[in-house]
Structure formats: structure tokens, C-alpha cells
Coordinates of C-alpha atoms and ligand atoms in Angstrom, one line a residue:
M1 CA -6.0 102.1 69.4
D2 CA -9.5 102.0 67.9
S3 CA -8.7 102.6 64.2
T4 CA -8.2 99.7 61.8
P5 CA -4.9 99.0 60.1
Q6 CA -6.4 100.3 56.9
E7 CA -7.5 103.6 58.4
R8 CA -4.0 104.0 59.9
L9 CA -2.4 103.6 56.6
S10 CA -4.7 106.0 54.9
Q11 CA -3.5 108.5 57.6
I12 CA 0.0 108.3 56.2
A13 CA -1.2 109.1 52.7
K14 CA -3.5 111.9 54.0
F15 CA -0.6 113.6 55.9
S16 CA 1.8 113.0 53.1
T17 CA -0.2 115.0 50.6
L18 CA 0.5 118.0 52.8
H19 CA 4.3 117.4 52.3
P20 CA 4.8 116.7 48.6
R21 CA 8.1 115.5 47.4
P22 CA 9.9 118.1 45.2
E23 CA 10.3 116.8 41.7
G24 CA 13.7 115.9 40.2
H25 CA 15.5 115.5 43.5
K26 CA 17.3 112.4 44.5
F27 CA 17.8 112.3 48.3
A28 CA 20.4 110.2 50.1
Y29 CA 21.0 109.6 53.8
G30 CA 24.7 110.1 54.1
T31 CA 27.4 110.7 56.7
A32 CA 25.5 113.7 58.0
G33 CA 22.0 112.4 57.5
F34 CA 20.0 114.3 54.8
R35 CA 21.5 117.7 54.2
L36 CA 20.5 120.2 51.5
L37 CA 18.6 123.5 50.9
G38 CA 16.1 123.9 53.7
S39 CA 13.4 124.7 51.2
L40 CA 13.7 121.2 49.7
L41 CA 13.5 119.3 52.9
D42 CA 9.9 119.4 53.9
S43 CA 8.9 116.0 52.5
V44 CA 12.2 114.4 53.7
V45 CA 11.7 115.5 57.3
F46 CA 8.0 114.3 57.2
R47 CA 9.2 110.9 56.1
V48 CA 12.0 110.8 58.7
G49 CA 9.2 111.1 61.2
L50 CA 7.8 107.9 59.8
L51 CA 11.1 106.2 59.9
A52 CA 11.9 107.4 63.5
A53 CA 8.7 105.8 64.6
L54 CA 9.6 102.5 62.8
R55 CA 13.0 102.5 64.4
S56 CA 11.6 103.0 67.9
R57 CA 9.0 100.3 67.3
K58 CA 11.7 97.9 66.1
L59 CA 13.6 98.6 69.4
D60 CA 10.7 97.9 71.7
G61 CA 9.7 101.5 72.2
E62 CA 13.2 102.8 73.0
T63 CA 13.4 106.5 72.4
I64 CA 14.9 107.7 69.1
G65 CA 16.2 111.2 68.5
V66 CA 15.7 113.4 65.4
M67 CA 18.0 116.5 65.1
I68 CA 17.2 119.2 62.5
T69 CA 20.4 121.0 61.7
A70 CA 22.9 121.6 58.9
S71 CA 25.9 122.1 61.2
H72 CA 28.5 124.2 59.5
N73 CA 26.7 124.6 56.2
P74 CA 25.4 128.0 54.9
P75 CA 22.3 129.5 56.5
D76 CA 19.9 128.4 53.7
D77 CA 20.8 124.8 54.1
N78 CA 19.2 122.5 56.6
G79 CA 19.4 118.8 57.4
V80 CA 18.0 116.0 59.5
K81 CA 19.5 113.0 61.2
L82 CA 18.4 110.2 63.5
I83 CA 19.9 109.3 66.8
D84 CA 19.9 105.8 68.1
P85 CA 18.9 104.9 71.7
Q86 CA 22.4 105.1 73.3
G87 CA 22.9 108.5 71.7
E88 CA 24.8 107.0 68.8
M89 CA 24.4 107.7 65.1
L90 CA 21.7 105.7 63.3
E91 CA 22.7 102.1 62.6
A92 CA 24.2 102.0 59.1
S93 CA 21.8 99.4 57.8
W94 CA 18.9 101.8 58.3
E95 CA 20.3 104.5 56.1
T96 CA 19.0 102.5 53.1
Y97 CA 15.5 102.6 54.5
A98 CA 15.8 106.4 55.2
T99 CA 16.8 106.9 51.6
K100 CA 14.1 104.6 50.3
L101 CA 11.3 106.4 52.1
A102 CA 12.7 109.9 51.1
N103 CA 12.6 109.0 47.4
A104 CA 9.1 107.4 47.2
E105 CA 7.5 109.2 44.2
T106 CA 3.8 109.2 45.4
D107 CA 1.9 109.0 48.7
D108 CA 0.8 105.5 47.8
E109 CA 4.4 104.4 47.1
L110 CA 5.4 105.9 50.4
T111 CA 2.8 103.9 52.3
K112 CA 3.9 100.8 50.4
D113 CA 7.6 101.3 51.1
Y114 CA 6.8 102.0 54.8
L115 CA 4.9 98.7 55.0
A116 CA 7.6 96.9 53.2
V117 CA 10.2 98.0 55.8
A118 CA 7.9 97.1 58.6
E119 CA 7.3 93.6 57.1
A120 CA 11.0 93.0 56.3
L121 CA 12.0 93.8 59.8
K122 CA 9.0 92.2 61.5
I123 CA 7.9 95.4 63.2
N124 CA 4.7 95.5 65.1
L125 CA 3.0 98.7 64.0
D126 CA 0.7 98.6 67.0
S127 CA 3.5 98.8 69.5
P128 CA 4.6 102.0 71.2
A129 CA 6.9 104.5 69.5
N130 CA 8.8 107.3 71.3
V131 CA 10.7 110.1 69.6
V132 CA 12.4 113.3 70.8
F133 CA 13.6 116.0 68.6
A134 CA 15.2 119.4 68.5
R135 CA 16.6 121.9 66.0
D136 CA 19.3 124.5 65.6
T137 CA 18.7 128.2 65.0
R138 CA 18.2 128.2 61.2
A139 CA 15.2 130.1 59.8
S140 CA 13.8 127.0 58.1
G141 CA 13.8 125.1 61.4
P142 CA 10.3 125.8 62.7
A143 CA 8.5 124.7 59.4
L144 CA 10.6 121.5 59.3
V145 CA 9.6 120.8 62.9
A146 CA 6.0 121.1 61.8
A147 CA 6.6 118.6 59.0
L148 CA 8.3 116.2 61.5
K149 CA 5.3 116.4 63.9
D150 CA 3.0 115.6 61.0
G151 CA 5.1 112.5 60.2
L152 CA 5.0 111.4 63.9
Q153 CA 1.3 112.0 64.2
A154 CA 0.6 110.1 60.9
V155 CA 1.9 107.0 62.6
A156 CA 0.7 107.7 66.1
A157 CA 4.2 108.0 67.7
D158 CA 4.6 109.7 71.1
Y159 CA 7.0 112.6 71.0
T160 CA 8.6 115.4 72.9
D161 CA 9.8 118.6 71.4
Y162 CA 13.0 119.8 73.0
R163 CA 13.0 123.0 70.9
I164 CA 16.4 124.5 70.3
L165 CA 19.4 122.4 71.4
T166 CA 22.9 121.7 70.2
T167 CA 23.2 118.4 68.4
P168 CA 25.2 116.8 71.3
Q169 CA 22.7 118.0 73.8
L170 CA 20.0 116.0 72.0
H171 CA 22.3 112.9 71.9
Y172 CA 22.8 113.3 75.6
V173 CA 19.0 113.5 76.2
V174 CA 18.3 110.4 74.2
K175 CA 20.9 108.4 76.1
C176 CA 19.5 109.7 79.4
I177 CA 16.0 108.7 78.6
N178 CA 17.0 105.2 77.5
T179 CA 19.2 104.5 80.5
A180 CA 16.9 106.0 83.1
T181 CA 15.7 102.7 84.5
T182 CA 19.1 100.9 84.1
A183 CA 21.8 100.3 86.7
T184 CA 23.8 103.1 85.1
P185 CA 21.5 106.0 84.3
Y186 CA 23.4 108.6 82.2
G187 CA 21.8 111.7 83.7
K188 CA 18.7 113.8 83.9
P189 CA 17.1 113.9 80.4
T190 CA 16.8 117.7 80.3
E191 CA 18.8 120.7 79.1
E192 CA 19.3 121.7 82.8
G193 CA 20.4 118.1 83.6
Y194 CA 23.1 118.5 80.9
Y195 CA 24.4 121.7 82.4
E196 CA 24.3 120.4 85.9
K197 CA 26.2 117.2 85.0
L198 CA 28.9 119.0 83.1
A199 CA 29.3 121.9 85.6
T200 CA 29.6 119.6 88.6
A201 CA 32.1 117.4 86.8
F202 CA 34.2 120.4 85.7
Q203 CA 34.2 121.7 89.3
I204 CA 35.5 118.3 90.6
V205 CA 38.1 117.9 87.9
T206 CA 39.5 121.4 88.5
M207 CA 39.2 121.4 92.3
G208 CA 42.2 122.9 94.0
K209 CA 43.7 123.9 90.6
P210 CA 44.2 127.4 89.3
K211 CA 41.5 128.9 87.1
P212 CA 42.1 127.9 83.5
P213 CA 43.2 130.6 81.0
V214 CA 40.4 133.0 80.0
I215 CA 38.8 131.8 76.7
T216 CA 37.1 133.7 74.0
V217 CA 34.7 131.6 72.0
D218 CA 33.4 132.3 68.5
A219 CA 30.0 130.6 68.5
A220 CA 29.5 130.9 64.6
N221 CA 26.3 132.9 65.4
G222 CA 24.7 129.5 66.0
V223 CA 23.0 127.6 68.8
G224 CA 26.3 127.1 70.7
G225 CA 26.4 130.7 71.8
P226 CA 23.4 130.9 74.2
K227 CA 24.0 127.3 75.3
L228 CA 27.6 128.0 76.2
K229 CA 26.6 131.1 78.2
E230 CA 24.1 129.0 80.1
L231 CA 26.7 126.3 80.8
A232 CA 29.2 129.0 82.0
R233 CA 26.5 130.3 84.4
Y234 CA 26.1 126.9 85.9
I235 CA 29.8 126.5 86.4
G236 CA 30.2 130.0 87.9
S237 CA 32.8 132.7 87.2
D238 CA 34.8 131.6 90.2
H239 CA 35.8 128.5 88.1
I240 CA 36.0 129.7 84.5
D241 CA 36.0 132.8 82.4
I242 CA 34.3 132.3 79.1
N243 CA 33.8 135.2 76.8
V244 CA 31.3 134.4 73.9
V245 CA 31.5 136.4 70.6
K246 CA 29.7 135.8 67.3
D247 CA 26.5 134.9 69.1
E248 CA 23.9 136.8 67.1
I249 CA 21.5 133.9 66.6
D250 CA 18.7 136.3 65.4
A251 CA 20.9 137.5 62.5
V252 CA 20.3 134.2 60.7
E253 CA 22.3 135.2 57.6
K254 CA 25.4 135.4 59.8
L255 CA 25.4 131.8 60.8
N256 CA 28.8 130.2 60.0
H257 CA 29.6 133.2 57.8
Q258 CA 33.3 133.9 57.9
C259 CA 33.5 132.5 61.3
G260 CA 33.0 129.2 63.1
A261 CA 35.1 126.0 63.4
D262 CA 34.9 125.0 59.8
F263 CA 35.9 128.4 58.5
V264 CA 38.9 128.6 60.9
K265 CA 40.1 125.1 60.2
T266 CA 39.8 125.1 56.4
Q267 CA 41.0 128.7 55.9
Q268 CA 43.6 128.4 58.7
K269 CA 42.8 131.9 59.8
L270 CA 41.0 133.9 62.4
P271 CA 37.2 134.6 62.2
L272 CA 36.5 137.8 60.4
G273 CA 36.8 140.8 62.7
L274 CA 38.3 139.0 65.7
E275 CA 41.2 141.0 67.1
P276 CA 43.1 138.6 69.3
A277 CA 45.4 139.5 72.2
S278 CA 48.7 137.7 72.0
L279 CA 49.0 134.4 73.8
E280 CA 45.4 134.3 74.9
L281 CA 43.2 131.3 74.2
Y282 CA 40.4 131.4 71.5
A283 CA 38.1 128.8 70.1
S284 CA 35.5 128.4 67.4
L285 CA 32.4 126.2 67.4
D286 CA 30.4 125.1 64.4
G287 CA 26.7 125.9 63.8
D288 CA 25.4 123.0 65.9
A289 CA 28.2 122.9 68.4
D290 CA 29.5 119.5 67.9
R291 CA 32.9 120.7 66.6
I292 CA 35.5 122.9 68.2
V293 CA 39.0 124.2 67.2
F294 CA 41.2 126.3 69.4
Y295 CA 43.8 128.9 68.4
Y296 CA 46.0 131.8 69.5
V297 CA 48.4 134.3 68.1
D298 CA 51.9 134.5 69.4
E299 CA 53.9 137.7 70.2
A300 CA 54.9 138.0 66.5
S301 CA 51.1 138.0 65.7
K302 CA 51.5 134.6 64.0
F303 CA 48.3 132.5 64.0
H304 CA 48.5 129.0 65.5
L305 CA 45.7 126.5 65.1
L306 CA 45.0 123.9 67.8
D307 CA 42.8 121.5 65.9
G308 CA 41.3 118.1 66.6
D309 CA 44.7 116.4 66.4
K310 CA 46.1 118.8 69.0
I311 CA 43.1 118.2 71.2
A312 CA 43.5 114.4 70.9
S313 CA 47.2 114.6 71.7
L314 CA 46.6 116.8 74.8
V315 CA 43.9 114.6 76.1
A316 CA 45.9 111.4 75.4
M317 CA 48.9 112.8 77.3
F318 CA 46.7 113.8 80.2
I319 CA 44.8 110.5 80.5
R320 CA 47.9 108.4 80.0
D321 CA 49.6 110.3 82.8
L322 CA 46.6 110.0 85.2
L323 CA 46.5 106.3 84.6
A324 CA 50.2 105.9 85.3
V325 CA 49.8 107.8 88.6
S326 CA 46.6 105.9 89.6
G327 CA 48.1 102.4 88.9
V328 CA 44.9 101.3 87.2
D329 CA 45.7 99.0 84.3
L330 CA 43.6 100.3 81.4
Q331 CA 44.5 100.6 77.7
V332 CA 44.2 104.0 76.1
G333 CA 43.9 104.2 72.3
I334 CA 43.6 106.9 69.7
V335 CA 41.5 106.9 66.6
Q336 CA 42.3 109.2 63.7
T337 CA 41.5 109.5 60.0
A338 CA 43.8 110.0 57.1
Y339 CA 43.4 113.8 57.6
A340 CA 45.3 113.7 60.9
N341 CA 48.5 115.7 60.6
G342 CA 51.5 113.4 60.2
S343 CA 53.3 115.1 63.1
S344 CA 50.4 114.2 65.5
S345 CA 50.4 110.6 64.6
K346 CA 54.2 110.5 65.1
Y347 CA 53.9 112.2 68.4
L348 CA 51.2 109.8 69.7
T349 CA 53.0 106.7 68.5
D350 CA 56.7 107.6 69.2
I351 CA 56.5 109.9 72.2
L352 CA 53.3 109.0 74.0
K353 CA 53.5 105.4 72.9
V354 CA 49.7 105.0 72.6
P355 CA 48.3 102.8 69.8
V356 CA 46.8 104.7 66.9
T357 CA 44.0 103.3 64.7
V358 CA 43.1 104.9 61.4
T359 CA 39.6 104.6 60.0
P360 CA 37.7 106.1 57.0
T361 CA 36.3 109.6 57.4
G362 CA 33.0 110.0 59.3
V363 CA 32.4 110.0 63.0
K364 CA 30.6 106.6 63.0
H365 CA 33.7 104.9 61.9
L366 CA 35.9 106.6 64.5
H367 CA 33.3 106.0 67.2
H368 CA 33.1 102.3 66.6
A369 CA 36.9 101.9 66.5
A370 CA 37.2 103.9 69.8
Q371 CA 34.8 101.5 71.5
L372 CA 37.4 98.7 71.1
F373 CA 39.7 100.4 73.7
D374 CA 39.2 100.6 77.5
I375 CA 39.5 104.4 77.0
G376 CA 39.2 105.3 73.3
I377 CA 40.0 108.9 72.2
Y378 CA 38.8 109.9 68.8
F379 CA 39.0 113.2 67.0
E380 CA 38.7 114.2 63.4
A381 CA 41.3 116.9 62.5
N382 CA 38.4 119.3 62.0
G383 CA 37.6 119.2 65.7
H384 CA 34.8 116.7 66.0
G385 CA 35.6 114.1 68.7
T386 CA 35.2 112.7 72.1
V387 CA 36.6 110.1 74.6
L388 CA 34.8 106.9 75.3
F389 CA 35.2 105.0 78.6
S390 CA 34.1 101.4 78.2
N391 CA 31.8 99.9 80.8
S392 CA 34.6 97.7 82.1
A393 CA 36.9 100.7 82.4
M394 CA 34.3 102.4 84.5
K395 CA 34.0 99.4 86.7
S396 CA 37.8 99.1 87.2
L397 CA 38.0 102.8 88.1
E398 CA 35.0 102.7 90.5
S399 CA 36.1 99.6 92.3
F400 CA 39.8 100.5 92.5
E401 CA 41.3 100.6 96.0
A402 CA 43.8 103.4 96.0
Q403 CA 46.9 102.9 98.1
N404 CA 47.7 106.6 98.6
P405 CA 46.1 110.0 98.2
G406 CA 48.0 110.5 94.8
Q407 CA 46.3 107.4 93.4
Q408 CA 43.0 108.4 94.8
D409 CA 43.2 111.9 93.3
A410 CA 44.0 110.5 89.9
V411 CA 41.1 108.0 90.0
T412 CA 38.7 110.7 91.1
T413 CA 39.9 112.9 88.2
L414 CA 39.5 110.1 85.7
L415 CA 36.0 109.3 86.9
S416 CA 35.0 113.0 86.8
L417 CA 36.4 113.2 83.3
A418 CA 34.1 110.4 82.2
A419 CA 31.2 112.5 83.4
L420 CA 32.6 115.7 81.9
I421 CA 33.1 114.2 78.5
N422 CA 30.0 113.6 76.4
Q423 CA 30.1 109.8 75.9
T424 CA 27.6 109.8 73.1
V425 CA 29.2 112.0 70.4
G426 CA 31.7 114.8 69.9
D427 CA 30.5 117.8 71.8
A428 CA 32.1 121.3 71.4
L429 CA 30.9 122.5 74.9
S430 CA 32.1 119.4 76.7
D431 CA 35.4 119.4 74.7
L432 CA 35.9 123.0 75.6
L433 CA 35.6 122.2 79.3
L434 CA 37.9 119.2 78.9
V435 CA 40.7 121.2 77.3
T436 CA 40.4 124.1 79.7
A437 CA 40.4 121.6 82.7
I438 CA 43.6 120.0 81.4
L439 CA 45.2 123.4 80.9
S440 CA 44.3 124.3 84.5
H441 CA 46.0 121.1 85.7
K442 CA 49.1 121.8 83.7
V443 CA 49.0 125.5 84.4
W444 CA 49.5 126.0 80.7
G445 CA 48.5 128.6 78.2
P446 CA 47.9 127.8 74.5
D447 CA 51.6 128.2 73.6
E448 CA 52.7 125.5 76.1
W449 CA 49.9 123.2 74.7
N450 CA 51.1 123.9 71.2
L451 CA 54.7 122.8 72.0
A452 CA 54.0 119.0 72.0
Y453 CA 54.7 118.8 68.3
T454 CA 54.8 121.1 65.2
D455 CA 52.2 120.5 62.5
L456 CA 53.5 119.7 59.1
P457 CA 52.2 122.4 56.7
N458 CA 49.2 121.0 54.9
R459 CA 46.6 121.9 52.3
L460 CA 43.1 120.6 51.6
V461 CA 41.7 121.1 48.1
R462 CA 38.2 120.4 46.8
V463 CA 38.1 119.3 43.2
V464 CA 34.9 118.9 41.2
V465 CA 35.1 115.9 38.9
K466 CA 32.8 114.3 36.4
D467 CA 32.0 111.3 38.6
R468 CA 33.3 111.2 42.1
M469 CA 31.9 107.6 42.5
A470 CA 34.8 106.5 40.2
F471 CA 37.1 107.1 43.1
K472 CA 37.6 103.9 45.2
T473 CA 40.0 103.7 48.1
E474 CA 41.6 101.2 50.4
D475 CA 43.7 101.3 53.5
A476 CA 41.4 103.7 55.4
E477 CA 41.1 105.9 52.3
R478 CA 44.8 106.5 52.2
R479 CA 45.2 104.9 48.8
L480 CA 43.2 104.9 45.6
V481 CA 42.3 101.6 43.9
E482 CA 40.4 103.3 41.1
P483 CA 40.7 105.1 38.8
K484 CA 43.4 102.7 37.8
G485 CA 47.0 104.0 37.7
L486 CA 46.2 107.2 39.6
Q487 CA 47.7 106.1 42.8
A488 CA 51.1 105.3 41.2
Q489 CA 51.1 108.8 39.8
I490 CA 50.4 110.3 43.2
D491 CA 53.1 108.1 44.8
A492 CA 55.6 109.4 42.2
L493 CA 54.8 113.0 43.1
V494 CA 54.9 112.4 46.8
K495 CA 58.3 110.9 46.7
K496 CA 59.8 114.2 45.5
Y497 CA 58.8 116.0 48.7
K498 CA 60.4 115.8 52.1
S499 CA 57.9 114.5 54.7
G500 CA 55.4 114.4 51.8
R501 CA 52.1 112.7 52.0
S502 CA 49.0 113.1 49.9
F503 CA 45.8 111.2 49.2
V504 CA 42.6 111.6 47.2
R505 CA 39.1 110.5 48.2
A506 CA 35.5 111.2 47.2
S507 CA 33.7 113.4 49.7
G508 CA 30.7 111.8 51.4
T509 CA 28.9 115.0 51.9
E510 CA 29.6 117.0 48.7
D511 CA 29.7 116.3 45.0
A512 CA 33.5 116.6 44.8
V513 CA 36.7 114.8 45.6
R514 CA 39.1 116.1 48.3
V515 CA 42.9 116.3 47.8
Y516 CA 45.0 116.4 51.0
A517 CA 48.7 117.1 50.9
E518 CA 51.3 117.8 53.6
A519 CA 55.1 118.3 53.4
A520 CA 58.0 119.8 55.2
T521 CA 57.3 123.4 54.2
R522 CA 54.3 125.5 53.3
L523 CA 55.5 126.0 49.8
E524 CA 56.0 122.3 49.2
A525 CA 52.6 121.3 50.7
D526 CA 50.8 123.8 48.5
E527 CA 52.8 122.7 45.4
L528 CA 52.1 119.0 46.1
A529 CA 48.4 119.7 46.6
V530 CA 48.3 121.6 43.2
K531 CA 50.2 118.9 41.4
V532 CA 48.0 116.1 42.7
S533 CA 44.8 118.1 41.9
D534 CA 46.2 118.6 38.3
L535 CA 46.3 114.8 37.9
L536 CA 42.5 114.8 38.4
K537 CA 41.9 117.4 35.7
V538 CA 42.8 115.1 32.9
L539 CA 40.2 112.5 34.0
Ligands
LIG1 C1 37.9 116.5 55.4 C2 36.7 116.7 56.2 O1 36.8 117.6 57.1 N1 35.6 116.0 56.0 C3 34.4 116.1 56.7 C4 33.2 116.0 55.8 O2 33.2 114.7 55.2 P1 33.5 114.5 53.6 O3 33.2 113.0 53.4 O4 35.0 114.8 53.5 O5 32.7 115.5 52.9 O6 32.0 116.1 56.6 C5 31.8 115.0 57.5 C6 30.5 115.2 58.2 O7 30.4 116.4 58.9 C7 33.0 115.0 58.5 O8 32.8 113.9 59.4 C8 34.3 115.0 57.8 O9 35.4 115.1 58.6
LIG2 MG1 28.4 120.1 63.4

């Protein structure tokens, strides 16, 4: 580089004046990165560019990902989050730096804060920085990409624009790039590489098995629609029949509108306008295709949701059985949050006899807890999740000497599952293939899958309070420590209901608290939710 450090710093201020910080807004890097109205994000995304370069420089030039998306939020929102080198979420300690840079009041303050981070972390600003990025289909995306590029140029980072991808596809690409020259490369760092890897793995997992049930997928009018169609093309219609609906990505106002995984899970009903055939399999993705829920209607037209808990249970059963057949000694574990339906936790513990860990809400907590098992399965009830095979589990499987064809088959299936499942983050497309592959093995339709256990009726309520920060929890968010006395009141209510359970916690993504309640009947679950919510009104 032939510019002086001083010149380079003035570059930041020069570019930053093109991306002024809107007045009166406090930005915070939370569970889902920065997420708010797309029209307010320009300066934030520019500054994320600076931070991504710092992060890459700190990690000896490893490639960092930046995803521009607001997932299941309304069309006018947008968001941005960073992806660490192994395709994981940004390391938590860096969230503070992200927040700091985003809130710098002036261009000079921004430069100062940027230098302060570099100095505190001993980052050599002359070293290489590599960043890749992509966006979802939102209208505000292209302008935010331009802001990001300015940020990267301001600090001379090398970058590659992957254009429109699902969030999990970008996580995949990041991991591929950073493992390319290692002993265990993750795959080809391209969109095609992603399709090829998943399609091949799916064909191997389902080899010799009947075709899975036909599936109709509501793509929430988001990025998942075209990507799923492409994936289905790679797999071939000899192997799977996927019918994609709600895939109008150009009708930007329809994104997540009365459809998609979040709508179906929270409303516990079908996407608007979908007319389901009885006992056929349906699924809904969210706006960036990292979540999926399944569902069907029975002969009496009753709607049945097969959510993240049902997915985790199906996968746990399948992997546990394969391990038993193979004779490979590996420990499977499940990670859930407090939102997991009580019946699912009981089924996993009492019937499948697999250990269940409960963590606070937010994928990063689940992901880290799942890494502690040989094979860790984690799903949030809302349908975000994946399965992690540890390095040592992979080695055990790869080196296992099967004694008979049955064992060999089971080991081959387990190894192909590890390729089929996105190991970086919950991935709706990969999870869809995983579930359908298992149904193909079992020769099951959705109703057989649903038989494992019956969900306890439950209700999730959002309550706006004066100060959500006053709500402090313990025991993986299942109990309130503050406001003092409230937990005792909740306990007293819960005791009155058969199979009752309820908890209250502050949302990490919205300015509200959430009340969850479940009980033996629909009426009781609703009543418990209302009564617990009423306790908050007097605060
Ligand atoms: C009850 C619920 O679904 N909460 C969601 C929601 O978090 P809150 O902290 O509850 O706002 O958004 C998170 C990020 O998408 C997701 O991880 C989590 O599961
Ligand atoms: Mg999402």
C-alpha cells in the first residue's frame, strides 16, 4: 500500500460523510445482528463494513461474511449480521464493538472508535482483510450493499459480492472458503457447490428407498423460493417432488405477509390462501430460509403443526436408531430452549432416552451447547436448527470397520447425513431434505411422523411493558429473578393447571416481554397465558 496511515484514516471520514448516521437512533447488535427499518440502516451497514474488515484482520485474513437480511420481519425492515470464519455467528465479545461503531456520533468519532478497537485488539491495519457478502430479496437490499461496499473500500478490504443468497448459503460459503486448504475442506465455495453437495448427499441417503412424500413449500415470497427450486433441479424429480408456492420475490410487499414459517408457527394456522389436500405434507420457510416448519391437515380438516420440536424428535429418533444398528459408540444429545413443548422434552427424555440440555433463547446458545455432544441436535421450537457432528464423531464414523452390510449401510447413511445437514447454522433447505429423507426411510407420511407425541396446547403472548430490562431470569430463562415477587405469583397460577407451565422473559429482538404458557387443554393454556400476562399489567 502506498498511502500513509493518516491518508487511510481520512478515507474513513471521507466515505463516512456519504453515510450519515440518522439522528436520535440508538443501534444495538443483538441476537439477530442489527435489525430495523431498512431506511435507517445505511450508516449502520457502512460501519459493519469497517468492522468486518477489522474482524478479518484480527483473524489473519480469514474470510468474514456479512449477510443483509431481516429474516421473517416485514418487508420494510432490513438487517445486517456478521458471520465468523467457520460459518458461525459473530463471537459475542465483538457485538460490543459493532454497537460502538454503529453509534459513533460524528465521522471523526467513528475514526477514533475504529482505531481504538484496532489498538485494544492489537490489529495490524496493514494486513489483508477478506469479506464476502450477500443479501435477501428486500427492496432496500441493493442500496445497503452499496453502503457496505463503501465501508469495505474505505478500509481497503478485499471482497466478493455473492449477490442474492439465503442466509445459510452464505454461512456455507464462508466455511468453504476458510477450510479450502485444510485437511477437511467443507465444499466448493459457490452457490452451485452448495446445491451439488446437498443433492449428492440426499441421493445417497435415500438410495434404494421409496420417494419421499410430495411436499408443497410456502417460500414466504422470499429468497428461499428460487433457491429451493434450483436445489430441487439438482436433485432431480426422480428423487423428490417439491412444489413451491408463495414465491413471488418481485412482489416485495408480499414478503412474509400472512405466510412463512413465523406466521404459521405463531398463528398456528395455514398460510393465507393455501388449500391443503388431507394428509399431504406442507412446509413454510421464513424470509431468509434459515427456518422451516412443517404441517398437514387430517381427514377431519384439522391443522397439525410439525414444528422445530417435532423435527428434533424425528431426527433424534432416526440418528439414535442408525447408531444402534451401526454399532458405533457415539453420544447423541438434544438442545432445546424453554419454548420447547413439554411433551417433546418428555418424549426425548423418557422414550428416546437421549440427554436434553436447555439453553437461553438464541441460536448461538443452542449451537454452542450442541457442540458439546458427539452428535448434537438443536432446534428452536420456531423451526431454526441443525445437527452438528463433532470432528471426533466424523473420524469414528470414517474409520469404522463394519462387520456386516447392515452396519455398513447405517454408517454410510450417517456420513451422508453429515454432508446433507448444514453444519454451520440452521438451514431450511437442508432441514427440508433431512426430514423428507427420514420420511422416505420410514415410509411415513406426516401423520405417522406426528404420532410420536402429542403437543401440549400452548400460547405465546407478547406484552409491551414500561421497561423490559427490569425482567431478569435464571435457569435458562425459565424463572424470573426480577421483578421481585413475580415468579412466586406465576408459580401460584401454574399450580392450578394440569400439566401447566409458564414463564416470562424479555425479548432480545423486540421491545416487549414474552409470556409462554402450556397446559393440558387449549382453554387452560389460553387462560394461563392471559392470567400471567395480567400480572405484568400492574407493573
Ligand atoms: C420465542 C421466539 O421464537 N423467539 C425468537 C426471537 O427471539 P426473542 O428474544 O424472543 O425476541 O428471535 C430470535 C432471533 O430470530 C429467535 O432466535 C428466537 O427464537
Ligand atoms: Mg430467518
